[in-house]
Coordinates of C-alpha atoms in Angstrom, one line a residue:
Chain A
M75 CA 76.4 104.0 184.4
T76 CA 79.1 104.6 186.8
A77 CA 78.2 106.6 190.1
R78 CA 79.3 110.3 190.1
R79 CA 81.7 110.9 192.7
I80 CA 81.6 113.6 194.9
A81 CA 84.6 115.1 197.2
V82 CA 84.0 117.2 200.1
V83 CA 86.8 118.9 201.6
T84 CA 85.9 120.4 204.7
A85 CA 88.4 123.1 206.9
G86 CA 86.8 122.7 210.2
L87 CA 89.3 122.7 212.6
S88 CA 87.5 121.8 215.7
N89 CA 86.0 118.5 216.2
P90 CA 82.8 118.0 216.4
S91 CA 83.3 121.2 213.8
T92 CA 80.5 123.6 212.6
T93 CA 82.2 123.4 208.9
R94 CA 81.7 119.9 208.9
L95 CA 77.9 120.2 209.8
L96 CA 77.5 122.4 206.8
A97 CA 79.7 120.4 204.5
D98 CA 77.3 117.2 205.3
R99 CA 74.1 119.1 204.9
L100 CA 75.3 120.5 201.2
A101 CA 76.7 116.8 200.5
D102 CA 73.2 115.4 201.2
A103 CA 71.0 118.4 199.4
A104 CA 73.7 117.4 196.3
T105 CA 73.0 113.9 196.6
R106 CA 69.6 113.8 196.7
G107 CA 69.5 116.4 193.7
L108 CA 71.3 113.8 191.6
V109 CA 69.4 110.8 192.7
E110 CA 66.3 112.9 191.6
A111 CA 68.2 113.3 188.2
G112 CA 68.7 109.2 188.1
E113 CA 72.6 109.2 189.1
S114 CA 73.6 107.3 192.0
V115 CA 76.3 109.0 194.0
E116 CA 79.2 108.2 195.7
V117 CA 80.6 110.8 198.4
D118 CA 84.3 111.0 200.1
V119 CA 84.2 113.2 202.8
F120 CA 88.0 114.6 204.1
E121 CA 88.7 117.0 206.7
L122 CA 91.7 118.9 206.2
R123 CA 92.4 118.7 210.0
D124 CA 93.5 115.5 209.5
Y125 CA 95.9 116.6 206.4
A126 CA 96.9 119.6 207.9
H127 CA 100.5 118.2 208.6
D128 CA 100.8 116.6 205.3
V129 CA 100.0 119.9 204.0
T130 CA 102.5 121.8 205.6
N131 CA 105.4 119.3 204.7
N132 CA 104.0 119.1 201.0
L133 CA 104.8 122.9 201.0
L134 CA 108.2 122.4 202.4
T135 CA 109.4 119.7 200.5
G136 CA 107.2 119.7 197.1
F137 CA 106.0 116.3 197.4
A138 CA 103.0 115.1 198.8
P139 CA 103.0 112.5 201.5
P140 CA 101.0 109.0 200.5
A141 CA 98.0 110.1 202.3
L142 CA 98.0 113.1 201.4
A143 CA 98.5 111.9 197.8
S144 CA 95.7 109.8 197.0
M145 CA 93.6 112.7 198.8
I146 CA 94.6 115.1 196.2
D147 CA 93.4 111.9 193.5
A148 CA 89.9 111.7 195.0
V149 CA 89.3 115.3 194.6
T150 CA 90.8 116.0 191.7
S151 CA 89.4 113.2 189.5
A152 CA 86.3 113.5 191.3
D153 CA 83.0 114.7 189.0
G154 CA 82.0 117.4 191.5
L155 CA 83.7 119.0 194.6
I156 CA 82.0 120.8 197.8
V157 CA 84.2 122.9 199.9
V158 CA 83.6 124.1 203.0
T159 CA 85.9 126.8 205.2
P160 CA 85.3 128.5 208.1
I161 CA 85.7 132.1 207.3
F162 CA 89.3 133.9 209.8
S163 CA 89.6 137.5 209.0
T164 CA 87.2 138.0 206.2
S165 CA 88.7 135.3 204.0
Y166 CA 89.4 131.7 203.9
S167 CA 91.4 129.7 206.4
G168 CA 94.9 129.4 206.0
L169 CA 95.0 125.9 205.9
F170 CA 92.2 125.9 203.6
K171 CA 94.0 128.1 201.5
S172 CA 97.6 126.1 201.7
F173 CA 95.4 122.8 200.6
I174 CA 94.5 124.7 197.7
D175 CA 98.3 125.6 196.8
V176 CA 99.3 122.3 196.9
I177 CA 97.0 121.4 194.1
D178 CA 98.4 121.5 190.4
P179 CA 96.9 124.5 189.3
D180 CA 95.3 123.3 186.2
A181 CA 94.0 120.1 188.5
L182 CA 90.5 121.7 188.5
T183 CA 89.8 123.3 185.4
G184 CA 86.2 122.7 184.9
M185 CA 85.2 121.2 188.1
P186 CA 81.9 122.1 189.2
V187 CA 82.0 123.7 193.1
L188 CA 79.7 124.4 195.9
I189 CA 81.1 126.6 197.8
G190 CA 80.5 127.0 201.7
A191 CA 81.6 128.9 204.2
N192 CA 80.6 129.4 208.1
A193 CA 81.3 132.1 210.9
G194 CA 80.5 133.4 213.6
T195 CA 78.4 136.2 212.6
A196 CA 76.5 137.2 209.6
R197 CA 78.7 140.6 209.1
H198 CA 81.1 137.9 207.1
S199 CA 78.7 136.9 205.0
L200 CA 79.9 138.2 201.8
A201 CA 83.0 136.6 202.2
I202 CA 82.4 133.9 199.7
D203 CA 82.0 136.4 197.1
Y204 CA 84.4 138.5 197.5
A205 CA 87.2 135.9 198.7
I206 CA 86.4 132.7 197.9
R207 CA 84.5 132.9 194.5
P208 CA 87.9 134.9 192.7
L209 CA 90.2 131.6 194.1
F210 CA 87.7 129.3 192.4
A211 CA 87.8 131.7 189.2
Y212 CA 91.4 132.1 189.0
L213 CA 91.8 128.4 189.0
H214 CA 89.2 127.7 186.2
A215 CA 86.5 125.5 188.2
E216 CA 83.2 126.0 187.7
A217 CA 81.5 127.8 190.9
I218 CA 78.3 127.6 191.3
S219 CA 76.0 131.2 191.7
T220 CA 74.6 130.1 194.6
G221 CA 77.2 129.8 197.8
V222 CA 75.9 129.1 201.3
F223 CA 77.4 130.7 203.9
A224 CA 75.9 129.9 207.9
A225 CA 76.6 132.2 210.5
S226 CA 76.2 130.9 214.1
S227 CA 72.7 132.3 214.4
D228 CA 71.5 130.1 211.4
W229 CA 71.8 127.0 213.0
G230 CA 69.1 128.1 215.6
G231 CA 66.5 129.2 212.9
T232 CA 66.2 132.6 213.6
E233 CA 63.8 134.4 211.1
D234 CA 66.0 137.5 210.0
G235 CA 64.2 138.0 206.9
A236 CA 67.0 136.4 204.5
A237 CA 66.2 132.4 203.5
Q238 CA 66.6 129.8 205.9
L239 CA 69.5 128.0 206.0
A240 CA 68.1 124.8 205.4
S241 CA 66.1 126.5 202.1
R242 CA 69.3 127.8 200.9
I243 CA 71.3 124.5 201.3
D244 CA 68.5 123.1 199.2
R245 CA 69.0 125.1 196.3
A246 CA 72.7 125.3 196.5
G247 CA 72.5 121.8 196.2
R248 CA 70.2 121.6 193.6
E249 CA 72.0 123.9 191.3
F250 CA 75.1 121.9 192.2
A251 CA 73.8 118.7 191.2
A252 CA 72.3 120.1 188.0
A253 CA 76.3 121.5 187.2
V254 CA 77.2 117.9 187.9
A255 CA 75.1 115.9 186.0
R256 CA 75.7 118.3 183.1
R257 CA 78.8 117.6 183.2
E258 CA 80.6 115.1 180.7
R259 CA 82.1 112.0 182.1
K260 CA 85.4 112.4 182.3
A261 CA 87.4 109.9 180.4
A262 CA 90.8 109.6 182.8
V263 CA 93.9 110.6 181.4
D264 CA 97.1 108.4 181.8
L265 CA 99.8 110.5 182.1
W266 CA 102.1 107.5 182.0
D267 CA 100.0 106.8 178.3
P268 CA 102.7 108.4 175.7
A269 CA 99.8 109.3 173.6
S270 CA 98.5 111.9 175.9
F271 CA 101.6 114.2 175.2
L272 CA 102.5 112.6 172.0
G273 CA 99.5 112.3 169.9
E274 CA 98.1 108.9 169.2
G275 CA 100.2 106.5 167.2
R276 CA 103.2 109.0 167.4
S277 CA 106.6 109.0 168.9
F278 CA 108.9 111.3 169.7
G279 CA 110.3 112.2 166.4
H280 CA 106.9 114.2 166.5
L281 CA 107.8 116.6 168.9
L282 CA 111.1 117.3 167.1
G283 CA 109.0 117.7 164.3
G284 CA 106.7 120.3 165.6
L285 CA 109.6 122.4 167.0
A286 CA 111.7 122.3 163.5
G287 CA 108.3 124.1 162.1
E288 CA 106.8 121.3 160.3
Chain B
M284 CA 127.8 99.0 188.3
Q285 CA 129.1 102.5 189.7
F286 CA 128.9 104.0 192.4
G287 CA 129.4 107.8 193.3
L288 CA 128.7 111.0 195.0
F289 CA 126.5 113.7 193.6
T290 CA 126.5 117.3 195.2
V291 CA 124.1 119.9 195.2
S292 CA 126.9 122.8 196.0
D293 CA 125.2 124.7 198.5
V294 CA 126.7 126.8 201.0
T295 CA 124.9 126.3 204.3
E296 CA 125.3 127.5 208.2
D297 CA 126.0 124.0 209.8
P298 CA 123.6 124.4 212.6
T299 CA 125.2 122.5 215.5
T300 CA 128.2 125.6 215.4
H301 CA 126.4 128.3 213.4
R302 CA 129.2 129.0 211.4
T303 CA 128.7 129.4 207.5
P304 CA 132.0 128.2 205.7
S305 CA 132.9 131.0 203.0
E306 CA 132.2 130.3 199.1
A307 CA 135.9 129.9 198.7
E308 CA 136.3 127.4 201.8
R309 CA 133.3 125.4 200.3
I310 CA 134.4 125.1 196.8
Q311 CA 138.0 124.0 198.3
D312 CA 136.0 121.2 200.2
V313 CA 134.1 120.2 197.1
L314 CA 137.3 119.3 195.2
T315 CA 138.4 117.3 198.6
I316 CA 135.2 115.8 198.4
A317 CA 136.0 114.8 195.0
Q318 CA 139.1 113.7 195.4
H319 CA 138.7 111.5 198.2
A320 CA 136.0 109.6 196.4
E321 CA 138.3 108.4 194.0
E322 CA 141.0 107.6 197.2
V323 CA 138.4 105.2 198.8
G324 CA 137.4 103.7 195.0
L325 CA 134.5 105.2 194.2
D326 CA 133.9 105.7 190.2
V327 CA 131.6 108.9 189.7
F328 CA 131.8 112.4 191.2
A329 CA 129.0 114.5 190.0
L330 CA 128.5 118.5 190.2
G331 CA 125.2 120.6 190.0
E332 CA 124.6 123.6 188.6
H333 CA 122.8 126.9 189.6
H334 CA 123.2 130.6 189.2
N335 CA 121.9 131.4 192.2
P336 CA 122.9 131.6 196.0
P337 CA 123.4 129.8 198.7
F338 CA 124.8 127.6 195.9
F339 CA 127.9 128.3 194.2
S340 CA 128.4 125.6 191.3
S341 CA 127.5 127.6 188.3
S342 CA 130.7 126.5 186.2
P343 CA 130.9 122.5 185.9
T344 CA 132.6 122.1 183.5
T345 CA 136.0 124.0 185.1
T346 CA 135.3 122.5 188.4
L347 CA 135.6 119.0 186.7
A348 CA 138.8 120.1 184.9
Y349 CA 140.7 120.8 187.9
I350 CA 139.4 117.3 189.5
A351 CA 140.2 115.4 186.4
A352 CA 143.6 116.8 186.5
K353 CA 143.7 115.4 190.5
T354 CA 142.4 112.0 190.0
E355 CA 143.1 108.8 187.4
N356 CA 140.1 107.0 187.5
L357 CA 136.7 108.9 188.8
I358 CA 134.1 109.4 186.2
L359 CA 132.9 113.1 186.1
S360 CA 129.3 114.4 185.3
T361 CA 126.9 117.0 186.2
S362 CA 123.8 116.6 188.4
T363 CA 122.2 118.3 186.3
T364 CA 123.6 120.7 183.6
L365 CA 120.6 122.8 182.6
I366 CA 119.9 121.9 179.0
T367 CA 116.9 124.4 178.6
T368 CA 119.0 127.6 179.6
N369 CA 122.4 127.1 178.3
D370 CA 123.2 127.3 174.6
P371 CA 123.3 123.8 173.3
V372 CA 126.5 124.7 171.4
K373 CA 128.3 125.5 174.4
I374 CA 127.2 122.3 176.3
A375 CA 128.8 120.3 172.9
E376 CA 132.2 122.2 173.2
D377 CA 132.9 122.8 176.6
F378 CA 132.1 118.7 177.6
A379 CA 134.3 117.7 174.4
M380 CA 136.8 119.8 176.1
L381 CA 136.3 118.5 179.4
Q382 CA 136.5 114.9 177.8
H383 CA 139.9 115.5 176.0
V384 CA 141.2 116.9 179.2
A385 CA 139.8 114.1 181.4
G386 CA 141.1 111.6 179.0
G387 CA 137.3 110.2 178.3
R388 CA 136.7 110.0 182.0
V389 CA 132.9 112.5 181.4
D390 CA 129.6 112.1 180.9
V391 CA 126.9 114.8 181.6
M392 CA 123.5 114.6 182.7
L393 CA 120.8 117.0 181.6
G394 CA 117.9 118.5 183.6
R395 CA 115.7 121.2 183.2
G396 CA 116.5 122.8 186.5
N397 CA 114.4 123.8 189.4
T398 CA 114.8 127.5 189.6
G399 CA 112.7 129.3 187.9
P400 CA 114.1 132.9 187.5
V401 CA 117.1 130.9 186.0
Y402 CA 115.1 131.2 182.5
P403 CA 114.9 135.3 182.4
W404 CA 118.4 135.1 183.7
F405 CA 119.4 133.3 180.7
G406 CA 117.0 135.1 178.3
Q407 CA 114.4 132.2 178.2
D408 CA 111.1 131.6 179.0
I409 CA 109.8 129.0 181.7
R410 CA 106.5 128.0 180.0
Q411 CA 108.9 126.8 177.0
G412 CA 110.6 124.4 179.6
I413 CA 110.0 121.0 177.8
P414 CA 110.3 122.6 174.3
L415 CA 113.7 124.2 174.8
A416 CA 114.5 120.7 176.5
I417 CA 113.5 119.1 173.5
E418 CA 115.3 121.5 170.7
N419 CA 118.2 122.1 172.4
Y420 CA 119.3 118.8 172.9
N421 CA 118.4 117.8 169.4
L422 CA 121.2 120.1 168.4
L423 CA 123.4 119.1 171.0
H424 CA 122.8 115.5 169.9
R425 CA 124.1 116.3 166.4
L426 CA 127.1 118.8 166.9
W427 CA 129.0 115.9 168.7
R428 CA 128.0 113.6 165.7
E429 CA 128.1 115.9 162.5
D430 CA 130.9 117.5 161.5
F431 CA 129.4 120.2 159.6
V432 CA 126.1 121.3 161.1
D433 CA 123.0 122.5 159.4
W434 CA 120.3 123.9 161.8
Q435 CA 117.2 125.9 162.6
G436 CA 115.0 125.8 165.5
E437 CA 112.5 127.9 167.3
F438 CA 115.3 129.1 170.2
R439 CA 118.7 129.7 169.0
M440 CA 119.9 132.0 165.9
P441 CA 120.4 129.2 163.0
L442 CA 123.7 127.6 162.2
Q443 CA 125.2 127.0 158.8
G444 CA 128.1 124.4 158.5
F445 CA 129.1 124.9 161.8
Q446 CA 131.3 122.8 163.3
S447 CA 131.3 122.7 167.2
T448 CA 135.2 121.9 168.5
P449 CA 136.6 120.3 169.8
R450 CA 135.6 117.1 167.8
P451 CA 134.7 114.4 171.1
L452 CA 137.5 112.6 172.1
D453 CA 138.0 109.2 170.0
G454 CA 135.0 110.6 167.9
T455 CA 132.7 109.3 170.4
P456 CA 130.3 111.7 172.4
P457 CA 129.9 111.4 176.2
F458 CA 127.3 109.5 177.5
V459 CA 124.3 111.1 178.6
W460 CA 121.9 110.8 181.4
H461 CA 118.4 112.4 181.4
G462 CA 117.5 113.9 185.0
S463 CA 114.0 114.2 185.8
I464 CA 112.0 113.9 188.6
R465 CA 108.2 114.5 187.1
S466 CA 108.1 115.1 183.4
P467 CA 107.4 111.6 181.5
E468 CA 108.4 113.6 178.3
I469 CA 112.2 113.4 179.2
A470 CA 112.1 109.9 180.1
E471 CA 110.3 109.4 176.4
Q472 CA 113.5 111.6 175.2
A473 CA 116.1 109.5 177.1
A474 CA 114.4 106.4 175.7
Y475 CA 114.2 107.9 171.9
Y476 CA 117.8 108.5 172.0
G477 CA 118.6 105.4 173.6
D478 CA 120.5 107.6 176.3
G479 CA 120.5 106.5 180.1
F480 CA 117.8 108.1 182.9
F481 CA 118.1 109.3 186.1
A482 CA 116.2 109.5 188.7
N483 CA 117.1 111.9 191.5
N484 CA 114.9 109.5 193.8
I485 CA 115.7 111.8 197.1
F486 CA 113.0 114.2 197.6
W487 CA 109.8 111.9 196.5
P488 CA 108.5 108.6 197.4
K489 CA 109.5 105.7 195.3
E490 CA 106.8 105.2 193.7
H491 CA 106.5 108.1 191.3
Y492 CA 110.0 106.9 190.2
Q493 CA 109.4 103.7 190.0
R494 CA 106.4 104.8 187.2
L495 CA 108.6 107.3 185.6
I496 CA 111.8 104.5 185.1
E497 CA 109.1 101.9 183.8
Y498 CA 107.9 104.3 181.1
Y499 CA 111.4 104.9 180.4
R500 CA 112.1 101.3 180.2
R501 CA 109.0 100.6 178.2
R502 CA 110.1 103.2 175.6
F503 CA 113.2 102.6 175.6
E504 CA 112.0 98.8 174.5
F505 CA 109.6 100.4 171.9
Y506 CA 112.4 102.3 170.3
G507 CA 114.1 99.4 169.5
H508 CA 117.6 99.8 171.5
G509 CA 117.3 97.1 173.4
T510 CA 114.7 95.0 175.8
A511 CA 113.5 97.0 179.1
A512 CA 115.8 95.4 181.2
Q513 CA 118.6 96.7 178.9
A514 CA 118.0 100.4 179.4
I515 CA 120.5 102.5 181.2
V516 CA 118.9 103.5 184.5
G517 CA 121.4 105.8 187.3
L518 CA 119.6 106.1 190.9
G519 CA 120.2 109.0 193.4
G520 CA 119.8 108.4 197.2
Q521 CA 121.1 110.0 200.3
V522 CA 122.4 108.1 203.4
F523 CA 124.3 109.3 206.9
M524 CA 126.2 106.3 208.8
N525 CA 127.7 105.6 211.9
A526 CA 128.3 102.6 213.2
N527 CA 126.2 102.8 215.9
S528 CA 122.6 103.7 214.0
Q529 CA 121.4 105.6 217.2
D530 CA 124.4 107.8 216.9
A531 CA 123.5 108.6 213.4
V532 CA 120.2 109.6 214.1
R533 CA 121.1 111.7 216.7
Q534 CA 124.3 113.5 214.6
F535 CA 122.1 114.2 211.7
R536 CA 119.0 115.1 213.0
P537 CA 119.7 118.8 213.6
Y538 CA 121.0 118.9 209.9
F539 CA 117.9 117.0 208.5
D540 CA 115.6 119.1 211.0
N541 CA 117.1 122.8 209.3
A542 CA 118.3 121.8 205.7
P543 CA 116.7 124.5 203.1
V544 CA 115.0 121.8 201.1
Y545 CA 113.4 120.0 203.9
G546 CA 113.6 121.4 207.0
H547 CA 111.0 121.9 209.8
G548 CA 108.6 120.0 207.6
P549 CA 108.5 116.3 207.6
S550 CA 110.0 114.7 210.7
L551 CA 113.2 112.8 210.2
E552 CA 111.5 109.7 210.5
E553 CA 108.8 110.2 208.0
F554 CA 111.2 111.6 205.5
T555 CA 113.0 108.3 205.8
E556 CA 110.1 106.2 205.5
M557 CA 108.6 107.9 202.6
T558 CA 112.1 108.5 200.7
P559 CA 115.4 106.5 200.3
L560 CA 117.1 108.7 203.2
T561 CA 118.6 106.3 205.2
V562 CA 120.0 107.4 208.5
G563 CA 121.6 104.7 210.5
S564 CA 124.6 101.5 210.5
P565 CA 126.0 100.9 207.5
Q566 CA 124.0 97.4 207.2
Q567 CA 121.0 99.5 207.1
V568 CA 122.1 101.4 204.2
I569 CA 123.4 98.4 202.3
D570 CA 119.9 96.7 203.3
R571 CA 117.9 99.5 202.1
Y572 CA 120.4 100.1 198.6
A573 CA 120.4 96.7 197.6
A574 CA 116.5 96.3 197.4
M575 CA 116.8 99.0 195.2
R576 CA 117.0 96.6 192.5
D577 CA 113.7 95.1 193.4
H578 CA 111.7 98.5 192.9
F579 CA 113.9 99.4 189.4
G580 CA 115.0 96.7 188.3
D581 CA 119.1 96.2 188.1
Y582 CA 120.5 99.3 187.5
Q583 CA 123.7 100.9 186.1
R584 CA 124.7 103.9 188.3
Q585 CA 124.1 104.7 192.3
L586 CA 124.8 108.2 193.3
F587 CA 124.6 108.8 197.0
L588 CA 123.8 112.9 198.2
V589 CA 126.6 113.3 201.2
D590 CA 127.9 116.7 201.5
H591 CA 124.6 118.8 201.9
A592 CA 123.0 120.9 204.7
G593 CA 125.8 122.6 206.2
L594 CA 127.8 118.9 207.5
P595 CA 131.0 120.1 208.2
L596 CA 134.1 118.3 205.6
K597 CA 135.3 116.5 208.5
T598 CA 131.6 114.4 208.8
V599 CA 131.9 114.3 204.9
L600 CA 135.0 112.8 204.4
E601 CA 134.2 110.5 207.5
Q602 CA 130.5 109.4 205.6
I603 CA 133.0 108.7 202.1
D604 CA 135.6 106.6 204.4
I605 CA 132.6 104.3 205.5
L606 CA 131.0 104.3 201.9
G607 CA 133.9 103.5 200.4
G608 CA 135.3 101.0 202.8
E609 CA 132.3 99.0 203.7
V610 CA 129.3 100.2 202.1
V611 CA 129.7 100.2 198.4
P612 CA 131.7 96.9 198.3
Q613 CA 129.2 95.2 200.1
L614 CA 126.6 96.5 197.6
R615 CA 128.5 95.5 194.5
K616 CA 128.7 92.0 195.5
E617 CA 124.8 91.8 196.2
L618 CA 124.0 93.9 193.7
A619 CA 126.1 91.8 191.0
Q620 CA 124.4 88.3 192.1
N621 CA 121.8 87.1 189.9
R622 CA 122.6 90.2 188.0
P623 CA 121.4 88.6 184.5
A624 CA 123.8 88.5 181.8
E625 CA 121.7 90.3 179.2
V626 CA 121.9 93.7 181.5
P627 CA 124.3 96.0 180.5
D628 CA 127.6 97.1 182.1
A629 CA 128.0 101.0 183.3
P630 CA 128.6 103.1 180.4
T631 CA 132.4 104.2 180.2
H632 CA 134.3 106.2 177.6
A633 CA 136.6 102.8 176.6
A634 CA 133.5 100.5 176.2
R635 CA 131.4 103.4 174.0
V636 CA 134.5 103.6 172.0
A637 CA 134.8 100.2 171.2
A638 CA 130.8 100.1 170.9
N639 CA 131.4 103.0 168.4
A640 CA 133.7 101.4 166.1
R641 CA 131.1 98.2 165.9
G642 CA 128.8 101.1 165.1
E643 CA 126.9 100.0 168.3
L644 CA 125.9 102.9 169.9
P645 CA 121.9 103.7 170.0
V646 CA 120.9 105.7 167.3
A647 CA 118.4 108.4 167.6
G648 CA 114.8 107.6 167.4
G649 CA 116.1 103.7 167.0
T650 CA 116.1 101.7 164.1
L651 CA 112.6 101.0 163.7
E652 CA 110.8 101.9 160.3
R653 CA 107.9 103.4 162.3
E654 CA 107.9 107.1 161.3
A655 CA 107.9 105.9 157.6
T656 CA 104.8 103.9 158.0
A657 CA 102.9 106.8 160.0
T658 CA 100.2 109.4 158.9
A659 CA 101.2 112.1 156.5
S660 CA 101.7 114.6 159.7
T661 CA 104.6 112.5 161.1
A662 CA 105.7 111.3 157.7
S663 CA 107.2 115.3 157.5
T664 CA 109.4 114.3 160.4
A665 CA 110.9 111.4 159.0
S666 CA 113.2 113.6 157.1
T667 CA 113.9 115.4 160.7
G668 CA 114.7 112.1 162.0
S669 CA 117.1 110.7 158.9
A670 CA 119.4 114.2 159.4
F671 CA 120.9 113.0 162.7
G672 CA 120.0 109.4 161.9
P673 CA 122.2 106.6 160.8
A674 CA 124.0 109.0 158.2
A675 CA 124.7 111.3 161.1
T676 CA 126.3 108.8 163.2
K677 CA 129.1 107.6 160.4
G678 CA 129.8 111.2 160.4
N679 CA 132.3 110.5 162.8

């Protein structure tokens, strides 16, 4: 059986990045979950920082430069997607949203998505649910119910009454792995196969026939 | 092989002088540009269609009729005519009229358009873009080939015994190019009718257009119109030249950097690498465009965009001088070399009239019996097919 492919998109702007750190933890947890379910896993991690200029260029010209195009291909054809964004002004970062904006709005339909977010203080901890989750609802992605928010203090392991970051990551990873494992393997759709829009064995005359009400 | 210009008809500020030409001035400039294209020996002038500022070209056949009167050999075309929001009856009439006025020097490029609001402005729904393109062209194709048309579709009032006038010149409709930058459906449509396929080839990397054109060629062959190599392909392109390539880059950069369509985005160098935009010496342009056949196969028409982004008329005319004087003659030679005999010439009215007399114009859906052998659901389309098939072509 072919490996499940997980794409990780992380929108941290600095290097090294705490957002990336969270992304790696989530990817590890998802991998553990899938391996326990008997799947083999491949993980591709993309830092949006590396694509920031390409994303802007795409917004202005309408087409993705080659590096961004192949990254978008990898993301939209994955079996599951892990996204992690820093929280800026109570929401996802502008770069993260710009990346979403250059993807075909139908490309993430049905995709299991694990949402992570990272901010300086716990005051932003609801941003996942009021800002990021609606975005993926709009895209018809299957965002799993547990999102993982990490504030700076979480990395010190302070006991503040909520579950420890590590256990939240573990739980989210398991839920995400289960969603990916449940998902049927996608048959690759070849846009350049006439059957994909004409129907198997049909010609353009079929499209004309449909329009004539037949 | 035909070479020419295509314009998007934008009215844009010159970023080096901060002067914006008036609409009146820019319209006169484009008329001058078209006439100059003929003077330097180019074959084609094509004009876009837009219904919103900063573009002036809402009425291409009016503009092209004037140019027809001022020229003798130039082929007049569009880039593109909106098949989705224009009434196909009016397209049939306007372009047949233009054919008569221009003595046959007319073809047309159809496209879906790239301005979303144009659909509601003309009472259409953008979500129906592809179905509109399919249905409207089907009617247009019939109106030019059948003297009296009975027709009923989804998007337009039915027609009973309708005859569009004037009839196409010499009973031979204008050649049609289907322009597309992303939809395989449109490449399929071009192949189905045995029409030409034009790839804009300006904004996106060549790999994208390669897929579209390969698809079109493969399907052209599938429908029995000829081999894949015999399909009729046109390409856009974009150049800016100076004898000294450094000067070309220095001159063009402010226009590129501020162009409404890609300004403030990728650098001139990045864009040059990703797309066919070539800024440099005439020889660099010759080398880049002589290699197009390696990417897309031997093709029939090459159009260049040279007059946008606020470039002043004087500069544009100089560019056309370089194209006509140095670049195109050399490209004609290079693209003729080792061109396989089976590759057809670019379409002209005279050649199409002759082909029509021999009964050799392509027939919609090809000459294959494929539909008849298909399943019940497609069998019903066979009757639709025959209505604009061989019998219809003989109607002329």
